[in-house]
PDB file of C-alpha atoms in Angstrom:
ATOM      1  CA  UNK A   1      14.324  -9.793 -23.255  1.00 72.00           C
ATOM      2  CA  UNK A   2      10.703  -7.957 -23.271  1.00 73.00           C
ATOM      3  CA  UNK A   3       9.364 -11.220 -24.232  1.00 79.00           C
ATOM      4  CA  UNK A   4      11.181 -12.747 -21.568  1.00 79.00           C
ATOM      5  CA  UNK A   5      10.174 -10.586 -18.781  1.00 78.00           C
ATOM      6  CA  UNK A   6       6.800 -10.327 -20.327  1.00 79.00           C
ATOM      7  CA  UNK A   7       6.475 -14.260 -19.939  1.00 83.00           C
ATOM      8  CA  UNK A   8       7.738 -13.578 -16.094  1.00 83.00           C
ATOM      9  CA  UNK A   9       5.392 -10.789 -15.348  1.00 80.00           C
ATOM     10  CA  UNK A  10       2.405 -13.113 -16.931  1.00 82.00           C
ATOM     11  CA  UNK A  11       3.452 -15.786 -14.526  1.00 84.00           C
ATOM     12  CA  UNK A  12       3.887 -13.321 -11.551  1.00 83.00           C
ATOM     13  CA  UNK A  13       0.391 -11.524 -12.192  1.00 82.00           C
ATOM     14  CA  UNK A  14      -1.277 -15.084 -12.131  1.00 82.00           C
ATOM     15  CA  UNK A  15       0.285 -15.911  -8.692  1.00 85.00           C
ATOM     16  CA  UNK A  16      -1.012 -12.299  -7.578  1.00 84.00           C
ATOM     17  CA  UNK A  17      -4.640 -12.986  -8.849  1.00 82.00           C
ATOM     18  CA  UNK A  18      -4.691 -16.142  -7.080  1.00 83.00           C
ATOM     19  CA  UNK A  19      -3.247 -15.009  -3.743  1.00 84.00           C
ATOM     20  CA  UNK A  20      -5.689 -11.950  -3.863  1.00 83.00           C
ATOM     21  CA  UNK A  21      -8.615 -14.280  -4.205  1.00 81.00           C
ATOM     22  CA  UNK A  22      -7.323 -16.520  -1.456  1.00 83.00           C
ATOM     23  CA  UNK A  23      -6.743 -13.604   0.798  1.00 84.00           C
ATOM     24  CA  UNK A  24     -10.322 -12.443   0.112  1.00 80.00           C
ATOM     25  CA  UNK A  25     -11.817 -15.755   0.965  1.00 81.00           C
ATOM     26  CA  UNK A  26      -9.676 -15.944   4.305  1.00 83.00           C
ATOM     27  CA  UNK A  27     -11.121 -12.217   5.232  1.00 80.00           C
ATOM     28  CA  UNK A  28     -14.836 -13.103   4.247  1.00 77.00           C
ATOM     29  CA  UNK A  29     -14.663 -16.350   6.269  1.00 80.00           C
ATOM     30  CA  UNK A  30     -13.064 -14.069   9.501  1.00 80.00           C
ATOM     31  CA  UNK A  31     -15.949 -11.575   9.088  1.00 76.00           C
ATOM     32  CA  UNK A  32     -18.555 -13.868   8.697  1.00 76.00           C
ATOM     33  CA  UNK A  33     -17.533 -15.632  11.968  1.00 80.00           C
ATOM     34  CA  UNK A  34     -17.058 -12.360  14.047  1.00 77.00           C
ATOM     35  CA  UNK A  35     -20.161 -10.918  12.532  1.00 73.00           C
ATOM     36  CA  UNK A  36     -22.038 -14.349  13.757  1.00 73.00           C
ATOM     37  CA  UNK A  37     -20.299 -14.465  17.265  1.00 77.00           C
ATOM     38  CA  UNK A  38     -21.170 -10.789  17.803  1.00 71.00           C
ATOM     39  CA  UNK A  39     -25.193 -11.417  16.355  1.00 68.00           C
ATOM     40  CA  UNK A  40     -25.865 -15.129  16.095  1.00 69.00           C
ATOM     41  CA  UNK A  41     -29.730 -14.271  15.684  1.00 66.00           C
ATOM     42  CA  UNK A  42     -28.888 -12.379  12.289  1.00 63.00           C
ATOM     43  CA  UNK A  43     -27.223 -15.338  10.846  1.00 67.00           C
ATOM     44  CA  UNK A  44     -24.621 -13.032   8.209  1.00 67.00           C
ATOM     45  CA  UNK A  45     -23.563 -15.045   5.448  1.00 71.00           C
ATOM     46  CA  UNK A  46     -20.974 -13.492   2.959  1.00 67.00           C
ATOM     47  CA  UNK A  47     -21.412 -15.479  -0.282  1.00 67.00           C
ATOM     48  CA  UNK A  48     -17.658 -15.770  -1.744  1.00 62.00           C
ATOM     49  CA  UNK A  49     -18.826 -16.625  -5.016  1.00 58.00           C
ATOM     50  CA  UNK A  50     -20.370 -13.301  -5.132  1.00 57.00           C
ATOM     51  CA  UNK A  51     -18.137 -11.013  -3.401  1.00 57.00           C
ATOM     52  CA  UNK A  52     -14.742 -12.197  -4.668  1.00 60.00           C
ATOM     53  CA  UNK A  53     -15.331 -10.929  -8.043  1.00 63.00           C
ATOM     54  CA  UNK A  54     -11.685 -10.003 -10.017  1.00 64.00           C
ATOM     55  CA  UNK A  55     -12.396  -9.846 -13.346  1.00 63.00           C
ATOM     56  CA  UNK A  56      -8.981  -8.398 -14.309  1.00 67.00           C
ATOM     57  CA  UNK A  57      -5.208  -9.302 -13.436  1.00 71.00           C
ATOM     58  CA  UNK A  58      -2.742  -6.774 -12.799  1.00 73.00           C
ATOM     59  CA  UNK A  59      -1.773  -4.840 -15.962  1.00 72.00           C
ATOM     60  CA  UNK A  60       2.144  -4.512 -15.781  1.00 74.00           C
ATOM     61  CA  UNK A  61       3.627  -3.137 -19.168  1.00 73.00           C
ATOM     62  CA  UNK A  62       7.670  -2.668 -19.516  1.00 73.00           C
ATOM     63  CA  UNK A  63       9.557  -1.416 -22.279  1.00 73.00           C
ATOM     64  CA  UNK A  64      12.831  -1.862 -23.033  1.00 73.00           C
ATOM     65  CA  UNK A  65      15.301   0.415 -25.450  1.00 73.00           C
ATOM     66  CA  UNK A  66      17.934  -1.092 -27.349  1.00 65.00           C
ATOM     67  CA  UNK A  67      20.656   0.467 -25.437  1.00 64.00           C
ATOM     68  CA  UNK A  68      22.260   2.281 -28.244  1.00 70.00           C
ATOM     69  CA  UNK A  69      21.490   4.457 -31.076  1.00 75.00           C
ATOM     70  CA  UNK A  70      19.875   3.362 -34.288  1.00 78.00           C
ATOM     71  CA  UNK A  71      20.540   5.377 -37.660  1.00 82.00           C
ATOM     72  CA  UNK A  72      18.551   5.452 -40.917  1.00 85.00           C
ATOM     73  CA  UNK A  73      20.394   5.043 -43.852  1.00 85.00           C
ATOM     74  CA  UNK A  74      20.246   4.141 -47.387  1.00 88.00           C
ATOM     75  CA  UNK A  75      22.677   1.611 -49.665  1.00 85.00           C
ATOM     76  CA  UNK A  76      23.148   0.837 -53.155  1.00 88.00           C
ATOM     77  CA  UNK A  77      22.542  -2.944 -54.101  1.00 88.00           C
ATOM     78  CA  UNK A  78      23.883  -4.493 -57.141  1.00 89.00           C
ATOM     79  CA  UNK A  79      21.456  -6.418 -59.684  1.00 89.00           C
ATOM     80  CA  UNK A  80      22.092  -8.073 -62.553  1.00 90.00           C
ATOM     81  CA  UNK A  81      19.351  -8.167 -64.938  1.00 88.00           C
ATOM     82  CA  UNK A  82      19.250 -10.634 -67.585  1.00 90.00           C
ATOM     83  CA  UNK A  83      18.332 -10.180 -71.072  1.00 88.00           C
ATOM     84  CA  UNK A  84      18.311 -12.107 -74.459  1.00 88.00           C
ATOM     85  CA  UNK A  85      20.908 -11.376 -77.279  1.00 87.00           C
ATOM     86  CA  UNK A  86      20.871 -12.436 -80.776  1.00 84.00           C
ATOM     87  CA  UNK A  87      24.651 -13.354 -81.677  1.00 80.00           C
ATOM     88  CA  UNK A  88      25.841 -11.599 -85.478  1.00 78.00           C
ATOM     89  CA  UNK A  89      27.843 -14.527 -86.187  1.00 77.00           C
ATOM     90  CA  UNK A  90      24.863 -16.673 -86.565  1.00 76.00           C
ATOM     91  CA  UNK A  91      23.340 -14.488 -88.593  1.00 74.00           C
ATOM     92  CA  UNK A  92      21.096 -13.626 -85.695  1.00 76.00           C
ATOM     93  CA  UNK A  93      19.493 -16.942 -85.466  1.00 80.00           C
ATOM     94  CA  UNK A  94      20.848 -18.133 -82.250  1.00 83.00           C
ATOM     95  CA  UNK A  95      20.600 -16.095 -78.685  1.00 85.00           C
ATOM     96  CA  UNK A  96      22.676 -15.702 -75.557  1.00 86.00           C
ATOM     97  CA  UNK A  97      21.813 -14.484 -72.104  1.00 88.00           C
ATOM     98  CA  UNK A  98      23.724 -11.672 -71.075  1.00 88.00           C
ATOM     99  CA  UNK A  99      23.251  -9.636 -67.813  1.00 90.00           C
ATOM    100  CA  UNK A 100      23.346  -5.835 -67.138  1.00 88.00           C
ATOM    101  CA  UNK A 101      23.946  -4.178 -63.936  1.00 89.00           C
ATOM    102  CA  UNK A 102      21.842  -1.796 -62.287  1.00 90.00           C
ATOM    103  CA  UNK A 103      21.925  -0.334 -58.706  1.00 90.00           C
ATOM    104  CA  UNK A 104      18.586  -0.329 -56.697  1.00 89.00           C
ATOM    105  CA  UNK A 105      18.474   2.142 -53.499  1.00 90.00           C
ATOM    106  CA  UNK A 106      17.461   0.242 -50.279  1.00 89.00           C
ATOM    107  CA  UNK A 107      16.890   1.527 -46.766  1.00 89.00           C
ATOM    108  CA  UNK A 108      18.733   0.299 -43.984  1.00 86.00           C
ATOM    109  CA  UNK A 109      18.816   1.049 -39.935  1.00 82.00           C
ATOM    110  CA  UNK A 110      22.733   1.164 -38.755  1.00 81.00           C
ATOM    111  CA  UNK A 111      23.774   0.848 -35.339  1.00 78.00           C
ATOM    112  CA  UNK A 112      27.041   0.119 -33.657  1.00 78.00           C
ATOM    113  CA  UNK A 113      26.055  -3.142 -31.399  1.00 78.00           C
ATOM    114  CA  UNK A 114      28.048  -2.984 -28.022  1.00 79.00           C
ATOM    115  CA  UNK A 115      29.176  -6.177 -26.138  1.00 81.00           C
ATOM    116  CA  UNK A 116      26.767  -8.210 -24.206  1.00 81.00           C
ATOM    117  CA  UNK A 117      27.763  -7.006 -20.830  1.00 83.00           C
ATOM    118  CA  UNK A 118      27.011  -3.455 -21.849  1.00 82.00           C
ATOM    119  CA  UNK A 119      23.497  -4.331 -23.198  1.00 79.00           C
ATOM    120  CA  UNK A 120      22.774  -6.562 -19.950  1.00 81.00           C
ATOM    121  CA  UNK A 121      23.962  -3.806 -17.565  1.00 82.00           C
ATOM    122  CA  UNK A 122      21.532  -1.148 -19.524  1.00 80.00           C
ATOM    123  CA  UNK A 123      18.798  -3.297 -19.330  1.00 78.00           C
ATOM    124  CA  UNK A 124      19.317  -3.910 -15.635  1.00 80.00           C
ATOM    125  CA  UNK A 125      19.145   0.129 -15.114  1.00 82.00           C
ATOM    126  CA  UNK A 126      15.940   0.575 -17.344  1.00 79.00           C
ATOM    127  CA  UNK A 127      14.380  -2.685 -15.061  1.00 78.00           C
ATOM    128  CA  UNK A 128      15.383  -0.584 -12.219  1.00 79.00           C
ATOM    129  CA  UNK A 129      13.616   2.836 -13.201  1.00 79.00           C
ATOM    130  CA  UNK A 130      10.473   0.900 -14.096  1.00 77.00           C
ATOM    131  CA  UNK A 131      10.155  -0.896 -10.759  1.00 80.00           C
ATOM    132  CA  UNK A 132       8.082   2.401  -9.450  1.00 80.00           C
ATOM    133  CA  UNK A 133       5.765   1.880 -12.396  1.00 80.00           C
ATOM    134  CA  UNK A 134       5.824  -1.747 -12.042  1.00 82.00           C
ATOM    135  CA  UNK A 135       4.666  -1.084  -7.907  1.00 84.00           C
ATOM    136  CA  UNK A 136       2.071   1.506  -8.980  1.00 84.00           C
ATOM    137  CA  UNK A 137       0.479  -0.481 -11.244  1.00 83.00           C
ATOM    138  CA  UNK A 138      -0.045  -3.504  -8.799  1.00 84.00           C
ATOM    139  CA  UNK A 139      -1.139  -1.020  -5.724  1.00 86.00           C
ATOM    140  CA  UNK A 140      -3.551   0.686  -8.013  1.00 85.00           C
ATOM    141  CA  UNK A 141      -5.040  -2.675  -9.273  1.00 84.00           C
ATOM    142  CA  UNK A 142      -5.086  -4.200  -5.587  1.00 85.00           C
ATOM    143  CA  UNK A 143      -6.626  -0.898  -4.255  1.00 86.00           C
ATOM    144  CA  UNK A 144      -9.639  -1.341  -7.208  1.00 83.00           C
ATOM    145  CA  UNK A 145     -10.419  -4.882  -5.834  1.00 82.00           C
ATOM    146  CA  UNK A 146      -9.990  -3.668  -2.082  1.00 84.00           C
ATOM    147  CA  UNK A 147     -12.573  -1.242  -2.701  1.00 84.00           C
ATOM    148  CA  UNK A 148     -14.774  -3.410  -4.838  1.00 81.00           C
ATOM    149  CA  UNK A 149     -14.972  -5.689  -1.830  1.00 80.00           C
ATOM    150  CA  UNK A 150     -15.684  -3.500   0.705  1.00 81.00           C
ATOM    151  CA  UNK A 151     -18.469  -2.164  -1.705  1.00 80.00           C
ATOM    152  CA  UNK A 152     -20.040  -5.749  -1.759  1.00 77.00           C
ATOM    153  CA  UNK A 153     -19.412  -6.145   1.666  1.00 77.00           C
ATOM    154  CA  UNK A 154     -21.074  -3.126   2.838  1.00 77.00           C
ATOM    155  CA  UNK A 155     -24.062  -3.911   0.238  1.00 76.00           C
ATOM    156  CA  UNK A 156     -24.662  -7.698   2.084  1.00 74.00           C
ATOM    157  CA  UNK A 157     -24.073  -6.061   5.300  1.00 73.00           C
ATOM    158  CA  UNK A 158     -26.928  -3.614   4.767  1.00 75.00           C
ATOM    159  CA  UNK A 159     -29.261  -6.267   3.302  1.00 74.00           C
ATOM    160  CA  UNK A 160     -28.889  -8.557   5.851  1.00 72.00           C
ATOM    161  CA  UNK A 161     -29.479  -5.690   8.069  1.00 72.00           C
ATOM    162  CA  UNK A 162     -32.524  -4.684   6.551  1.00 74.00           C
ATOM    163  CA  UNK A 163     -34.391  -8.279   6.199  1.00 73.00           C
ATOM    164  CA  UNK A 164     -33.320  -8.762  10.108  1.00 71.00           C
ATOM    165  CA  UNK A 165     -35.165  -4.932  10.838  1.00 76.00           C
ATOM    166  CA  UNK A 166     -38.127  -6.183   8.865  1.00 77.00           C
ATOM    167  CA  UNK A 167     -38.668  -9.423  11.002  1.00 73.00           C
ATOM    168  CA  UNK A 168     -38.320  -7.339  14.062  1.00 73.00           C
ATOM    169  CA  UNK A 169     -40.960  -4.859  12.596  1.00 77.00           C
ATOM    170  CA  UNK A 170     -42.985  -7.885  11.812  1.00 79.00           C
ATOM    171  CA  UNK A 171     -42.718  -9.613  15.234  1.00 74.00           C
ATOM    172  CA  UNK A 172     -43.194  -6.043  16.833  1.00 76.00           C
ATOM    173  CA  UNK A 173     -46.324  -6.086  14.762  1.00 75.00           C
ATOM    174  CA  UNK A 174     -47.295  -9.468  15.767  1.00 75.00           C
ATOM    175  CA  UNK A 175     -46.823  -8.897  19.750  1.00 77.00           C
ATOM    176  CA  UNK A 176     -48.898  -5.590  19.372  1.00 74.00           C
ATOM    177  CA  UNK A 177     -51.798  -7.391  17.643  1.00 73.00           C
ATOM    178  CA  UNK A 178     -51.745 -10.085  20.309  1.00 71.00           C
ATOM    179  CA  UNK A 179     -51.235  -7.977  22.952  1.00 69.00           C
ATOM    180  CA  UNK A 180     -54.705  -6.147  21.865  1.00 70.00           C
ATOM    181  CA  UNK A 181     -56.338  -9.201  21.504  1.00 71.00           C
ATOM    182  CA  UNK A 182     -55.671 -10.459  24.993  1.00 69.00           C
ATOM    183  CA  UNK A 183     -56.307  -7.034  26.082  1.00 68.00           C
ATOM    184  CA  UNK A 184     -59.978  -7.601  24.755  1.00 71.00           C
ATOM    185  CA  UNK A 185     -60.220 -10.620  25.935  1.00 67.00           C
ATOM    186  CA  UNK A 186     -59.257  -9.831  29.511  1.00 71.00           C
ATOM    187  CA  UNK A 187     -60.172  -6.553  30.252  1.00 70.00           C
ATOM    188  CA  UNK A 188     -63.953  -6.994  30.171  1.00 70.00           C
ATOM    189  CA  UNK A 189     -63.272  -9.937  32.734  1.00 68.00           C
ATOM    190  CA  UNK A 190     -60.921  -7.614  35.003  1.00 69.00           C
ATOM    191  CA  UNK A 191     -64.034  -4.799  35.022  1.00 70.00           C
ATOM    192  CA  UNK A 192     -66.513  -7.324  35.921  1.00 69.00           C
ATOM    193  CA  UNK A 193     -64.333  -8.810  38.795  1.00 64.00           C
ATOM    194  CA  UNK A 194     -63.674  -5.451  39.761  1.00 70.00           C
ATOM    195  CA  UNK A 195     -67.713  -4.788  39.911  1.00 69.00           C
ATOM    196  CA  UNK A 196     -68.037  -8.095  41.758  1.00 64.00           C
ATOM    197  CA  UNK A 197     -65.436  -7.236  44.273  1.00 62.00           C
ATOM    198  CA  UNK A 198     -67.064  -3.864  44.955  1.00 65.00           C
ATOM    199  CA  UNK A 199     -70.439  -5.821  45.107  1.00 58.00           C
ATOM    200  CA  UNK A 200     -68.920  -7.297  47.757  1.00 57.00           C
ATOM    201  CA  UNK A 201     -67.675  -4.781  49.603  1.00 62.00           C
ATOM    202  CA  UNK A 202     -70.998  -3.115  49.578  1.00 57.00           C
ATOM    203  CA  UNK A 203     -72.394  -6.401  51.043  1.00 53.00           C
ATOM    204  CA  UNK A 204     -70.460  -6.395  54.079  1.00 50.00           C
ATOM    205  CA  UNK A 205     -72.255  -2.750  54.952  1.00 50.00           C
ATOM    206  CA  UNK A 206     -74.963  -4.793  55.398  1.00 46.00           C
ATOM    207  CA  UNK A 207     -73.694  -7.494  57.065  1.00 44.00           C
TER     208      UNK A 207
END
């Protein structure tokens, strides 16, 4: 029964693994779409191959007890040991095989095996008791994967924002430099124009 249940658990774990991968991919696509709707100039991209890294499947262990007591005991096994015996009436020229009986102690495990119905009922009860542990294992595994995804997404977001901030700082520096260059060109011309205007005003006095 343990082997059968292990096969079922392995199949279910594979389906859970594939489902979580698909869920994470869908979640990343949604995040990427919403982020680009809110800030199209940043061009946020979440690489699924880097973020969806589920290295392990749920580790679920179920153990069944026999459901009936097993006791250790010993028993005596009768063994016939062959040996050769010479025949006196052949003047000990011929031999024959005779067998001596000896007993050897053997170990055994004894139990009163109940009916199949009783065994199945006991296994069902044990499986129900194991449900809480199975759920805990699955939840722990799922939370671990979610936390890993959140951490990776947060790192990607920080990297994108850092690059965007760097671009803004570069643009600001370039604008500042361009402004200073324009200022250096136009400010002397403005001063000359202002001086000319003042000179014209002085001429009007004489006129």
